[in-house]
């Protein structure tokens, strides 16, 4: 039985602050990237690495981070993660060249990978069952709320301070989280959890890193360049070795067997596609709003709100729709809306203006919200009880891989069009042409995912079918 801590809601507030920091850090840098790239003289590829360094490290370390907390103490590892994130933020604020910014983002990725799974895993030690669902929902919502906060906060900081302030703002919130964990959180652990497999962790990080490197370098070096081909080959070998090693392990860190289960695989792939499109879009769009339409950093953040608003509204409505219509229908519709938004956005011209952009941004956000919530819920709901931990970690890892590839691939499409000699005469038209190509690829990808959802996602689960009947029974009982 859980002994209720009278300060548990204060501790939850500190965890919310930590997750909110990670949430807006996902989008705050996108607004700052054009300014940072100009001040540091960064190429498009280097700007991609400033964004992707965090995501690649985060994805590679998500699974071992959770296991470290289980074995050596969740509070201890959570404090360590917040401390690492704080140190990376300080390094980023003080950096004066691209290399140091990329290094800072990688360090922050290590901290973020520790904080994200452990923020949820400490809740059972604070809250009894009747309060736990509410607490989990609050912490999960904090990272989502950070998405629209990031562009606004980043724009305001850039209008009043130097670009390093987008890193420095993390410091007080991370420090607050550390202090709260020290004084408010009890220590918990699970010594029986699997050991961290250092070789599998290294294979994940190097394999994903080699793949992202090859995609980012291909537009400038050429897709047939020997170094680019070597990167793709190395990634294929390392990821194959990872899969073979994990399949032979008695207690795998990366539970590949779950990918053979249709109920988990296809919702997980849908969530991965959503992150692919969302991350790529947030990478290419701020520079369009600043360089082509001429808005300042704060104006850029404000003009991203239609997408965030659409996302938050439909994310709230998605779960009741799933109860009525089933996961397949809601995810499929969300993907179709997302595809339409991408295809509509690919018609953007230099003369289109912001009104047209706001239209397809709102549709994109609505598609994101409709697709990602039921996809995540469906994937988690399909997990066996004894594999919930490893399955949740695999799901989050796939989402982060999608984010990394979205920034790398869609950013590379943009970079390839900017380098085209035929477009060199007009920087604005070159950028819009490259952005249109990235949006076209996003739309087609979402359309293919919509078709896959219609064909392969399971229909209404037993829980979804039973939900309306249970609600009706409760209503009859009250009468």
mmCIF file of N, CA and C in Angstrom, residues 148-258:
data_model
loop_
_atom_site.group_PDB
_atom_site.id
_atom_site.type_symbol
_atom_site.label_atom_id
_atom_site.label_comp_id
_atom_site.label_asym_id
_atom_site.label_seq_id
_atom_site.Cartn_x
_atom_site.Cartn_y
_atom_site.Cartn_z
ATOM 1 N N UNK A 148 3.346 24.259 -27.956
ATOM 2 C CA UNK A 148 3.024 25.630 -28.349
ATOM 3 C C UNK A 148 3.753 26.687 -27.542
ATOM 4 N N UNK A 149 4.182 26.350 -26.314
ATOM 5 C CA UNK A 149 4.900 27.328 -25.495
ATOM 6 C C UNK A 149 6.271 27.626 -26.098
ATOM 7 N N UNK A 150 6.923 26.600 -26.659
ATOM 8 C CA UNK A 150 8.282 26.754 -27.162
ATOM 9 C C UNK A 150 8.457 27.856 -28.188
ATOM 10 N N UNK A 151 7.661 27.876 -29.278
ATOM 11 C CA UNK A 151 7.843 28.935 -30.270
ATOM 12 C C UNK A 151 7.617 30.338 -29.719
ATOM 13 N N UNK A 152 6.603 30.503 -28.854
ATOM 14 C CA UNK A 152 6.326 31.828 -28.297
ATOM 15 C C UNK A 152 7.465 32.274 -27.396
ATOM 16 N N UNK A 153 7.886 31.379 -26.488
ATOM 17 C CA UNK A 153 8.962 31.727 -25.568
ATOM 18 C C UNK A 153 10.261 31.972 -26.327
ATOM 19 N N UNK A 154 10.563 31.108 -27.302
ATOM 20 C CA UNK A 154 11.783 31.279 -28.081
ATOM 21 C C UNK A 154 11.791 32.587 -28.842
ATOM 22 N N UNK A 155 10.643 32.936 -29.444
ATOM 23 C CA UNK A 155 10.569 34.194 -30.179
ATOM 24 C C UNK A 155 10.752 35.396 -29.278
ATOM 25 N N UNK A 156 10.127 35.363 -28.098
ATOM 26 C CA UNK A 156 10.260 36.491 -27.164
ATOM 27 C C UNK A 156 11.707 36.643 -26.698
ATOM 28 N N UNK A 157 12.352 35.526 -26.385
ATOM 29 C CA UNK A 157 13.741 35.584 -25.927
ATOM 30 C C UNK A 157 14.663 36.134 -27.017
ATOM 31 N N UNK A 158 14.455 35.682 -28.250
ATOM 32 C CA UNK A 158 15.320 36.148 -29.340
ATOM 33 C C UNK A 158 15.106 37.627 -29.643
ATOM 34 N N UNK A 159 13.901 38.125 -29.399
ATOM 35 C CA UNK A 159 13.646 39.553 -29.628
ATOM 36 C C UNK A 159 14.273 40.434 -28.557
ATOM 37 N N UNK A 160 14.568 39.866 -27.387
ATOM 38 C CA UNK A 160 15.086 40.660 -26.279
ATOM 39 C C UNK A 160 16.513 40.303 -25.870
ATOM 40 N N UNK A 161 16.971 39.108 -26.209
ATOM 41 C CA UNK A 161 18.298 38.660 -25.785
ATOM 42 C C UNK A 161 19.002 37.978 -26.953
ATOM 43 N N UNK A 162 20.185 37.415 -26.698
ATOM 44 C CA UNK A 162 20.909 36.708 -27.748
ATOM 45 C C UNK A 162 20.407 35.270 -27.826
ATOM 46 N N UNK A 163 20.794 34.554 -28.903
ATOM 47 C CA UNK A 163 20.217 33.233 -29.121
ATOM 48 C C UNK A 163 20.547 32.234 -28.025
ATOM 49 N N UNK A 164 21.624 32.468 -27.291
ATOM 50 C CA UNK A 164 21.963 31.556 -26.195
ATOM 51 C C UNK A 164 20.921 31.519 -25.092
ATOM 52 N N UNK A 165 20.043 32.523 -25.059
ATOM 53 C CA UNK A 165 19.012 32.549 -24.016
ATOM 54 C C UNK A 165 18.021 31.397 -24.157
ATOM 55 N N UNK A 166 17.871 30.831 -25.375
ATOM 56 C CA UNK A 166 16.944 29.698 -25.531
ATOM 57 C C UNK A 166 17.485 28.458 -24.831
ATOM 58 N N UNK A 167 18.781 28.413 -24.581
ATOM 59 C CA UNK A 167 19.374 27.357 -23.765
ATOM 60 C C UNK A 167 19.322 27.733 -22.282
ATOM 61 N N UNK A 168 19.625 28.986 -21.999
ATOM 62 C CA UNK A 168 19.742 29.427 -20.609
ATOM 63 C C UNK A 168 18.423 29.334 -19.855
ATOM 64 N N UNK A 169 17.300 29.475 -20.566
ATOM 65 C CA UNK A 169 16.001 29.426 -19.901
ATOM 66 C C UNK A 169 15.740 28.056 -19.280
ATOM 67 N N UNK A 170 16.424 27.013 -19.770
ATOM 68 C CA UNK A 170 16.247 25.673 -19.197
ATOM 69 C C UNK A 170 16.847 25.537 -17.806
ATOM 70 N N UNK A 171 17.838 26.364 -17.504
ATOM 71 C CA UNK A 171 18.626 26.170 -16.286
ATOM 72 C C UNK A 171 17.783 26.293 -15.021
ATOM 73 N N UNK A 172 17.019 27.383 -14.795
ATOM 74 C CA UNK A 172 16.267 27.464 -13.537
ATOM 75 C C UNK A 172 15.215 26.374 -13.389
ATOM 76 N N UNK A 173 14.569 25.983 -14.498
ATOM 77 C CA UNK A 173 13.538 24.948 -14.396
ATOM 78 C C UNK A 173 14.150 23.585 -14.101
ATOM 79 N N UNK A 174 15.292 23.289 -14.730
ATOM 80 C CA UNK A 174 15.974 22.028 -14.432
ATOM 81 C C UNK A 174 16.488 22.021 -12.995
ATOM 82 N N UNK A 175 17.005 23.155 -12.544
ATOM 83 C CA UNK A 175 17.489 23.247 -11.159
ATOM 84 C C UNK A 175 16.347 23.052 -10.172
ATOM 85 N N UNK A 176 15.182 23.616 -10.470
ATOM 86 C CA UNK A 176 14.012 23.416 -9.617
ATOM 87 C C UNK A 176 13.649 21.934 -9.548
ATOM 88 N N UNK A 177 13.704 21.269 -10.683
ATOM 89 C CA UNK A 177 13.408 19.843 -10.699
ATOM 90 C C UNK A 177 14.379 19.037 -9.855
ATOM 91 N N UNK A 178 15.668 19.377 -9.925
ATOM 92 C CA UNK A 178 16.677 18.688 -9.115
ATOM 93 C C UNK A 178 16.379 18.855 -7.631
ATOM 94 N N UNK A 179 16.127 20.087 -7.196
ATOM 95 C CA UNK A 179 15.861 20.350 -5.784
ATOM 96 C C UNK A 179 14.608 19.617 -5.306
ATOM 97 N N UNK A 180 13.576 19.626 -6.133
ATOM 98 C CA UNK A 180 12.340 18.949 -5.753
ATOM 99 C C UNK A 180 12.549 17.440 -5.633
ATOM 100 N N UNK A 181 13.316 16.869 -6.548
ATOM 101 C CA UNK A 181 13.597 15.431 -6.472
ATOM 102 C C UNK A 181 14.385 15.089 -5.218
ATOM 103 N N UNK A 182 15.338 15.926 -4.872
ATOM 104 C CA UNK A 182 16.161 15.685 -3.686
ATOM 105 C C UNK A 182 15.318 15.689 -2.424
ATOM 106 N N UNK A 183 14.399 16.652 -2.305
ATOM 107 C CA UNK A 183 13.682 16.834 -1.047
ATOM 108 C C UNK A 183 12.297 16.190 -1.003
ATOM 109 N N UNK A 184 11.722 15.845 -2.153
ATOM 110 C CA UNK A 184 10.333 15.404 -2.163
ATOM 111 C C UNK A 184 10.125 13.972 -2.629
ATOM 112 N N UNK A 185 11.017 13.458 -3.462
ATOM 113 C CA UNK A 185 10.782 12.140 -4.045
ATOM 114 C C UNK A 185 11.444 11.035 -3.239
ATOM 115 N N UNK A 186 10.717 9.947 -2.938
ATOM 116 C CA UNK A 186 11.353 8.777 -2.325
ATOM 117 C C UNK A 186 12.125 7.994 -3.386
ATOM 118 N N UNK A 187 13.086 7.222 -2.939
ATOM 119 C CA UNK A 187 13.874 6.398 -3.858
ATOM 120 C C UNK A 187 13.189 5.059 -4.065
ATOM 121 N N UNK A 188 13.114 4.613 -5.308
ATOM 122 C CA UNK A 188 12.574 3.295 -5.635
ATOM 123 C C UNK A 188 13.473 2.654 -6.682
ATOM 124 N N UNK A 189 13.456 1.323 -6.735
ATOM 125 C CA UNK A 189 14.260 0.605 -7.727
ATOM 126 C C UNK A 189 13.687 -0.786 -7.921
ATOM 127 N N UNK A 190 14.202 -1.483 -8.920
ATOM 128 C CA UNK A 190 13.814 -2.860 -9.212
ATOM 129 C C UNK A 190 15.076 -3.626 -9.591
ATOM 130 N N UNK A 191 15.806 -4.148 -8.596
ATOM 131 C CA UNK A 191 17.075 -4.819 -8.884
ATOM 132 C C UNK A 191 16.942 -6.013 -9.814
ATOM 133 N N UNK A 192 15.732 -6.552 -9.968
ATOM 134 C CA UNK A 192 15.540 -7.719 -10.830
ATOM 135 C C UNK A 192 15.393 -7.348 -12.305
ATOM 136 N N UNK A 193 15.390 -6.068 -12.626
ATOM 137 C CA UNK A 193 15.222 -5.666 -14.025
ATOM 138 C C UNK A 193 16.441 -6.092 -14.841
ATOM 139 N N UNK A 194 16.279 -6.207 -16.174
ATOM 140 C CA UNK A 194 17.414 -6.619 -17.010
ATOM 141 C C UNK A 194 18.577 -5.650 -16.907
ATOM 142 N N UNK A 195 19.778 -6.189 -17.070
ATOM 143 C CA UNK A 195 20.963 -5.335 -17.083
ATOM 144 C C UNK A 195 21.005 -4.513 -18.359
ATOM 145 N N UNK A 196 21.638 -3.359 -18.262
ATOM 146 C CA UNK A 196 21.829 -2.531 -19.446
ATOM 147 C C UNK A 196 22.864 -3.198 -20.349
ATOM 148 N N UNK A 197 22.483 -3.438 -21.588
ATOM 149 C CA UNK A 197 23.372 -4.065 -22.564
ATOM 150 C C UNK A 197 24.145 -2.956 -23.267
ATOM 151 N N UNK A 198 25.396 -2.772 -22.877
ATOM 152 C CA UNK A 198 26.198 -1.679 -23.417
ATOM 153 C C UNK A 198 26.454 -1.845 -24.915
ATOM 154 N N UNK A 199 26.635 -3.100 -25.364
ATOM 155 C CA UNK A 199 26.887 -3.323 -26.782
ATOM 156 C C UNK A 199 25.654 -2.972 -27.618
ATOM 157 N N UNK A 200 24.466 -3.386 -27.157
ATOM 158 C CA UNK A 200 23.240 -3.042 -27.883
ATOM 159 C C UNK A 200 23.021 -1.534 -27.900
ATOM 160 N N UNK A 201 23.322 -0.884 -26.785
ATOM 161 C CA UNK A 201 23.200 0.582 -26.730
ATOM 162 C C UNK A 201 24.133 1.236 -27.737
ATOM 163 N N UNK A 202 25.377 0.738 -27.803
ATOM 164 C CA UNK A 202 26.339 1.298 -28.759
ATOM 165 C C UNK A 202 25.910 1.051 -30.200
ATOM 166 N N UNK A 203 25.374 -0.146 -30.478
ATOM 167 C CA UNK A 203 24.898 -0.443 -31.828
ATOM 168 C C UNK A 203 23.740 0.472 -32.225
ATOM 169 N N UNK A 204 22.824 0.729 -31.273
ATOM 170 C CA UNK A 204 21.695 1.621 -31.551
ATOM 171 C C UNK A 204 22.178 3.024 -31.880
ATOM 172 N N UNK A 205 23.051 3.562 -31.032
ATOM 173 C CA UNK A 205 23.508 4.944 -31.201
ATOM 174 C C UNK A 205 24.315 5.116 -32.481
ATOM 175 N N UNK A 206 25.266 4.211 -32.733
ATOM 176 C CA UNK A 206 26.121 4.360 -33.910
ATOM 177 C C UNK A 206 25.360 4.053 -35.198
ATOM 178 N N UNK A 207 24.464 3.071 -35.159
ATOM 179 C CA UNK A 207 23.678 2.753 -36.347
ATOM 180 C C UNK A 207 22.761 3.889 -36.741
ATOM 181 N N UNK A 208 22.041 4.438 -35.769
ATOM 182 C CA UNK A 208 21.154 5.562 -36.064
ATOM 183 C C UNK A 208 21.951 6.795 -36.465
ATOM 184 N N UNK A 209 23.074 7.031 -35.781
ATOM 185 C CA UNK A 209 23.915 8.177 -36.120
ATOM 186 C C UNK A 209 24.467 8.093 -37.533
ATOM 187 N N UNK A 210 24.917 6.898 -37.954
ATOM 188 C CA UNK A 210 25.440 6.718 -39.313
ATOM 189 C C UNK A 210 24.356 6.944 -40.359
ATOM 190 N N UNK A 211 23.130 6.491 -40.074
ATOM 191 C CA UNK A 211 22.028 6.682 -41.017
ATOM 192 C C UNK A 211 21.690 8.160 -41.180
ATOM 193 N N UNK A 212 21.570 8.861 -40.059
ATOM 194 C CA UNK A 212 21.249 10.291 -40.113
ATOM 195 C C UNK A 212 22.370 11.071 -40.791
ATOM 196 N N UNK A 213 23.615 10.719 -40.491
ATOM 197 C CA UNK A 213 24.755 11.398 -41.128
ATOM 198 C C UNK A 213 24.705 11.248 -42.642
ATOM 199 N N UNK A 214 24.436 10.044 -43.123
ATOM 200 C CA UNK A 214 24.403 9.812 -44.561
ATOM 201 C C UNK A 214 23.285 10.613 -45.228
ATOM 202 N N UNK A 215 22.110 10.668 -44.586
ATOM 203 C CA UNK A 215 20.988 11.412 -45.162
ATOM 204 C C UNK A 215 21.285 12.906 -45.208
ATOM 205 N N UNK A 216 21.902 13.437 -44.151
ATOM 206 C CA UNK A 216 22.189 14.868 -44.091
ATOM 207 C C UNK A 216 23.274 15.267 -45.081
ATOM 208 N N UNK A 217 24.290 14.414 -45.247
ATOM 209 C CA UNK A 217 25.414 14.763 -46.114
ATOM 210 C C UNK A 217 25.128 14.515 -47.594
ATOM 211 N N UNK A 218 24.123 13.692 -47.908
ATOM 212 C CA UNK A 218 23.876 13.313 -49.303
ATOM 213 C C UNK A 218 23.606 14.497 -50.237
ATOM 214 N N UNK A 219 22.808 15.523 -49.835
ATOM 215 C CA UNK A 219 22.543 16.609 -50.781
ATOM 216 C C UNK A 219 23.790 17.389 -51.204
ATOM 217 N N UNK A 220 24.740 17.562 -50.293
ATOM 218 C CA UNK A 220 25.932 18.346 -50.629
ATOM 219 C C UNK A 220 27.015 17.480 -51.270
ATOM 220 N N UNK A 221 27.186 16.252 -50.807
ATOM 221 C CA UNK A 221 28.221 15.372 -51.347
ATOM 222 C C UNK A 221 27.748 14.599 -52.582
ATOM 223 N N UNK A 222 26.436 14.383 -52.671
ATOM 224 C CA UNK A 222 25.898 13.549 -53.730
ATOM 225 C C UNK A 222 25.517 12.183 -53.185
ATOM 226 N N UNK A 223 24.376 11.643 -53.661
ATOM 227 C CA UNK A 223 23.894 10.362 -53.140
ATOM 228 C C UNK A 223 24.813 9.202 -53.521
ATOM 229 N N UNK A 224 25.634 9.381 -54.527
ATOM 230 C CA UNK A 224 26.573 8.331 -54.915
ATOM 231 C C UNK A 224 27.951 8.503 -54.334
ATOM 232 N N UNK A 225 28.146 9.509 -53.470
ATOM 233 C CA UNK A 225 29.450 9.751 -52.850
ATOM 234 C C UNK A 225 29.862 8.556 -51.996
ATOM 235 N N UNK A 226 31.156 8.244 -52.001
ATOM 236 C CA UNK A 226 31.636 7.058 -51.282
ATOM 237 C C UNK A 226 31.387 7.155 -49.780
ATOM 238 N N UNK A 227 31.537 8.358 -49.213
ATOM 239 C CA UNK A 227 31.318 8.509 -47.774
ATOM 240 C C UNK A 227 29.843 8.333 -47.424
ATOM 241 N N UNK A 228 28.963 8.867 -48.257
ATOM 242 C CA UNK A 228 27.523 8.716 -48.033
ATOM 243 C C UNK A 228 27.125 7.250 -48.139
ATOM 244 N N UNK A 229 27.607 6.556 -49.174
ATOM 245 C CA UNK A 229 27.290 5.136 -49.329
ATOM 246 C C UNK A 229 27.849 4.317 -48.169
ATOM 247 N N UNK A 230 29.044 4.703 -47.704
ATOM 248 C CA UNK A 230 29.628 4.002 -46.552
ATOM 249 C C UNK A 230 28.772 4.205 -45.306
ATOM 250 N N UNK A 231 28.209 5.413 -45.157
ATOM 251 C CA UNK A 231 27.327 5.680 -44.014
ATOM 252 C C UNK A 231 26.093 4.806 -44.050
ATOM 253 N N UNK A 232 25.451 4.697 -45.218
ATOM 254 C CA UNK A 232 24.271 3.840 -45.339
ATOM 255 C C UNK A 232 24.623 2.378 -45.085
ATOM 256 N N UNK A 233 25.763 1.930 -45.622
ATOM 257 C CA UNK A 233 26.172 0.532 -45.436
ATOM 258 C C UNK A 233 26.466 0.241 -43.966
ATOM 259 N N UNK A 234 27.173 1.163 -43.306
ATOM 260 C CA UNK A 234 27.484 0.981 -41.893
ATOM 261 C C UNK A 234 26.212 0.932 -41.053
ATOM 262 N N UNK A 235 25.267 1.827 -41.359
ATOM 263 C CA UNK A 235 24.004 1.832 -40.621
ATOM 264 C C UNK A 235 23.275 0.505 -40.795
ATOM 265 N N UNK A 236 23.237 -0.024 -42.036
ATOM 266 C CA UNK A 236 22.557 -1.291 -42.287
ATOM 267 C C UNK A 236 23.198 -2.432 -41.507
ATOM 268 N N UNK A 237 24.530 -2.468 -41.487
ATOM 269 C CA UNK A 237 25.237 -3.542 -40.785
ATOM 270 C C UNK A 237 24.987 -3.455 -39.282
ATOM 271 N N UNK A 238 25.118 -2.247 -38.712
ATOM 272 C CA UNK A 238 24.978 -2.081 -37.267
ATOM 273 C C UNK A 238 23.558 -2.376 -36.799
ATOM 274 N N UNK A 239 22.560 -1.908 -37.543
ATOM 275 C CA UNK A 239 21.173 -2.155 -37.142
ATOM 276 C C UNK A 239 20.831 -3.634 -37.292
ATOM 277 N N UNK A 240 21.369 -4.305 -38.322
ATOM 278 C CA UNK A 240 21.162 -5.747 -38.469
ATOM 279 C C UNK A 240 21.773 -6.509 -37.298
ATOM 280 N N UNK A 241 22.982 -6.125 -36.907
ATOM 281 C CA UNK A 241 23.626 -6.760 -35.753
ATOM 282 C C UNK A 241 22.816 -6.546 -34.480
ATOM 283 N N UNK A 242 22.249 -5.342 -34.333
ATOM 284 C CA UNK A 242 21.419 -5.057 -33.167
ATOM 285 C C UNK A 242 20.208 -5.985 -33.125
ATOM 286 N N UNK A 243 19.525 -6.119 -34.256
ATOM 287 C CA UNK A 243 18.333 -6.965 -34.311
ATOM 288 C C UNK A 243 18.696 -8.416 -33.998
ATOM 289 N N UNK A 244 19.766 -8.920 -34.581
ATOM 290 C CA UNK A 244 20.174 -10.306 -34.335
ATOM 291 C C UNK A 244 20.537 -10.523 -32.872
ATOM 292 N N UNK A 245 21.245 -9.567 -32.288
ATOM 293 C CA UNK A 245 21.654 -9.704 -30.884
ATOM 294 C C UNK A 245 20.436 -9.696 -29.954
ATOM 295 N N UNK A 246 19.510 -8.785 -30.199
ATOM 296 C CA UNK A 246 18.346 -8.677 -29.318
ATOM 297 C C UNK A 246 17.412 -9.883 -29.472
ATOM 298 N N UNK A 247 17.324 -10.443 -30.668
ATOM 299 C CA UNK A 247 16.456 -11.609 -30.872
ATOM 300 C C UNK A 247 16.992 -12.838 -30.142
ATOM 301 N N UNK A 248 18.307 -12.908 -29.939
ATOM 302 C CA UNK A 248 18.903 -14.066 -29.268
ATOM 303 C C UNK A 248 18.978 -13.905 -27.754
ATOM 304 N N UNK A 249 18.677 -12.687 -27.262
ATOM 305 C CA UNK A 249 18.806 -12.428 -25.830
ATOM 306 C C UNK A 249 17.605 -12.989 -25.074
ATOM 307 N N UNK A 250 17.864 -13.593 -23.918
ATOM 308 C CA UNK A 250 16.780 -14.125 -23.088
ATOM 309 C C UNK A 250 15.926 -13.005 -22.519
ATOM 310 N N UNK A 251 16.548 -11.882 -22.163
ATOM 311 C CA UNK A 251 15.828 -10.714 -21.650
ATOM 312 C C UNK A 251 16.278 -9.501 -22.451
ATOM 313 N N UNK A 252 15.740 -9.318 -23.645
ATOM 314 C CA UNK A 252 16.233 -8.256 -24.520
ATOM 315 C C UNK A 252 15.912 -6.872 -23.991
ATOM 316 N N UNK A 253 16.828 -5.954 -24.231
ATOM 317 C CA UNK A 253 16.589 -4.553 -23.901
ATOM 318 C C UNK A 253 15.623 -3.942 -24.917
ATOM 319 N N UNK A 254 15.782 -4.331 -26.173
ATOM 320 C CA UNK A 254 14.922 -3.880 -27.257
ATOM 321 C C UNK A 254 14.072 -5.076 -27.686
ATOM 322 N N UNK A 255 12.829 -5.103 -27.246
ATOM 323 C CA UNK A 255 11.976 -6.281 -27.413
ATOM 324 C C UNK A 255 11.449 -6.343 -28.847
ATOM 325 N N UNK A 256 12.245 -6.933 -29.754
ATOM 326 C CA UNK A 256 11.888 -6.973 -31.167
ATOM 327 C C UNK A 256 10.699 -7.889 -31.431
ATOM 328 N N UNK A 257 10.437 -8.820 -30.507
ATOM 329 C CA UNK A 257 9.306 -9.716 -30.700
ATOM 330 C C UNK A 257 7.976 -8.987 -30.769
ATOM 331 N N UNK A 258 7.905 -7.812 -30.155
ATOM 332 C CA UNK A 258 6.667 -7.043 -30.189
ATOM 333 C C UNK A 258 6.326 -6.569 -31.597
#
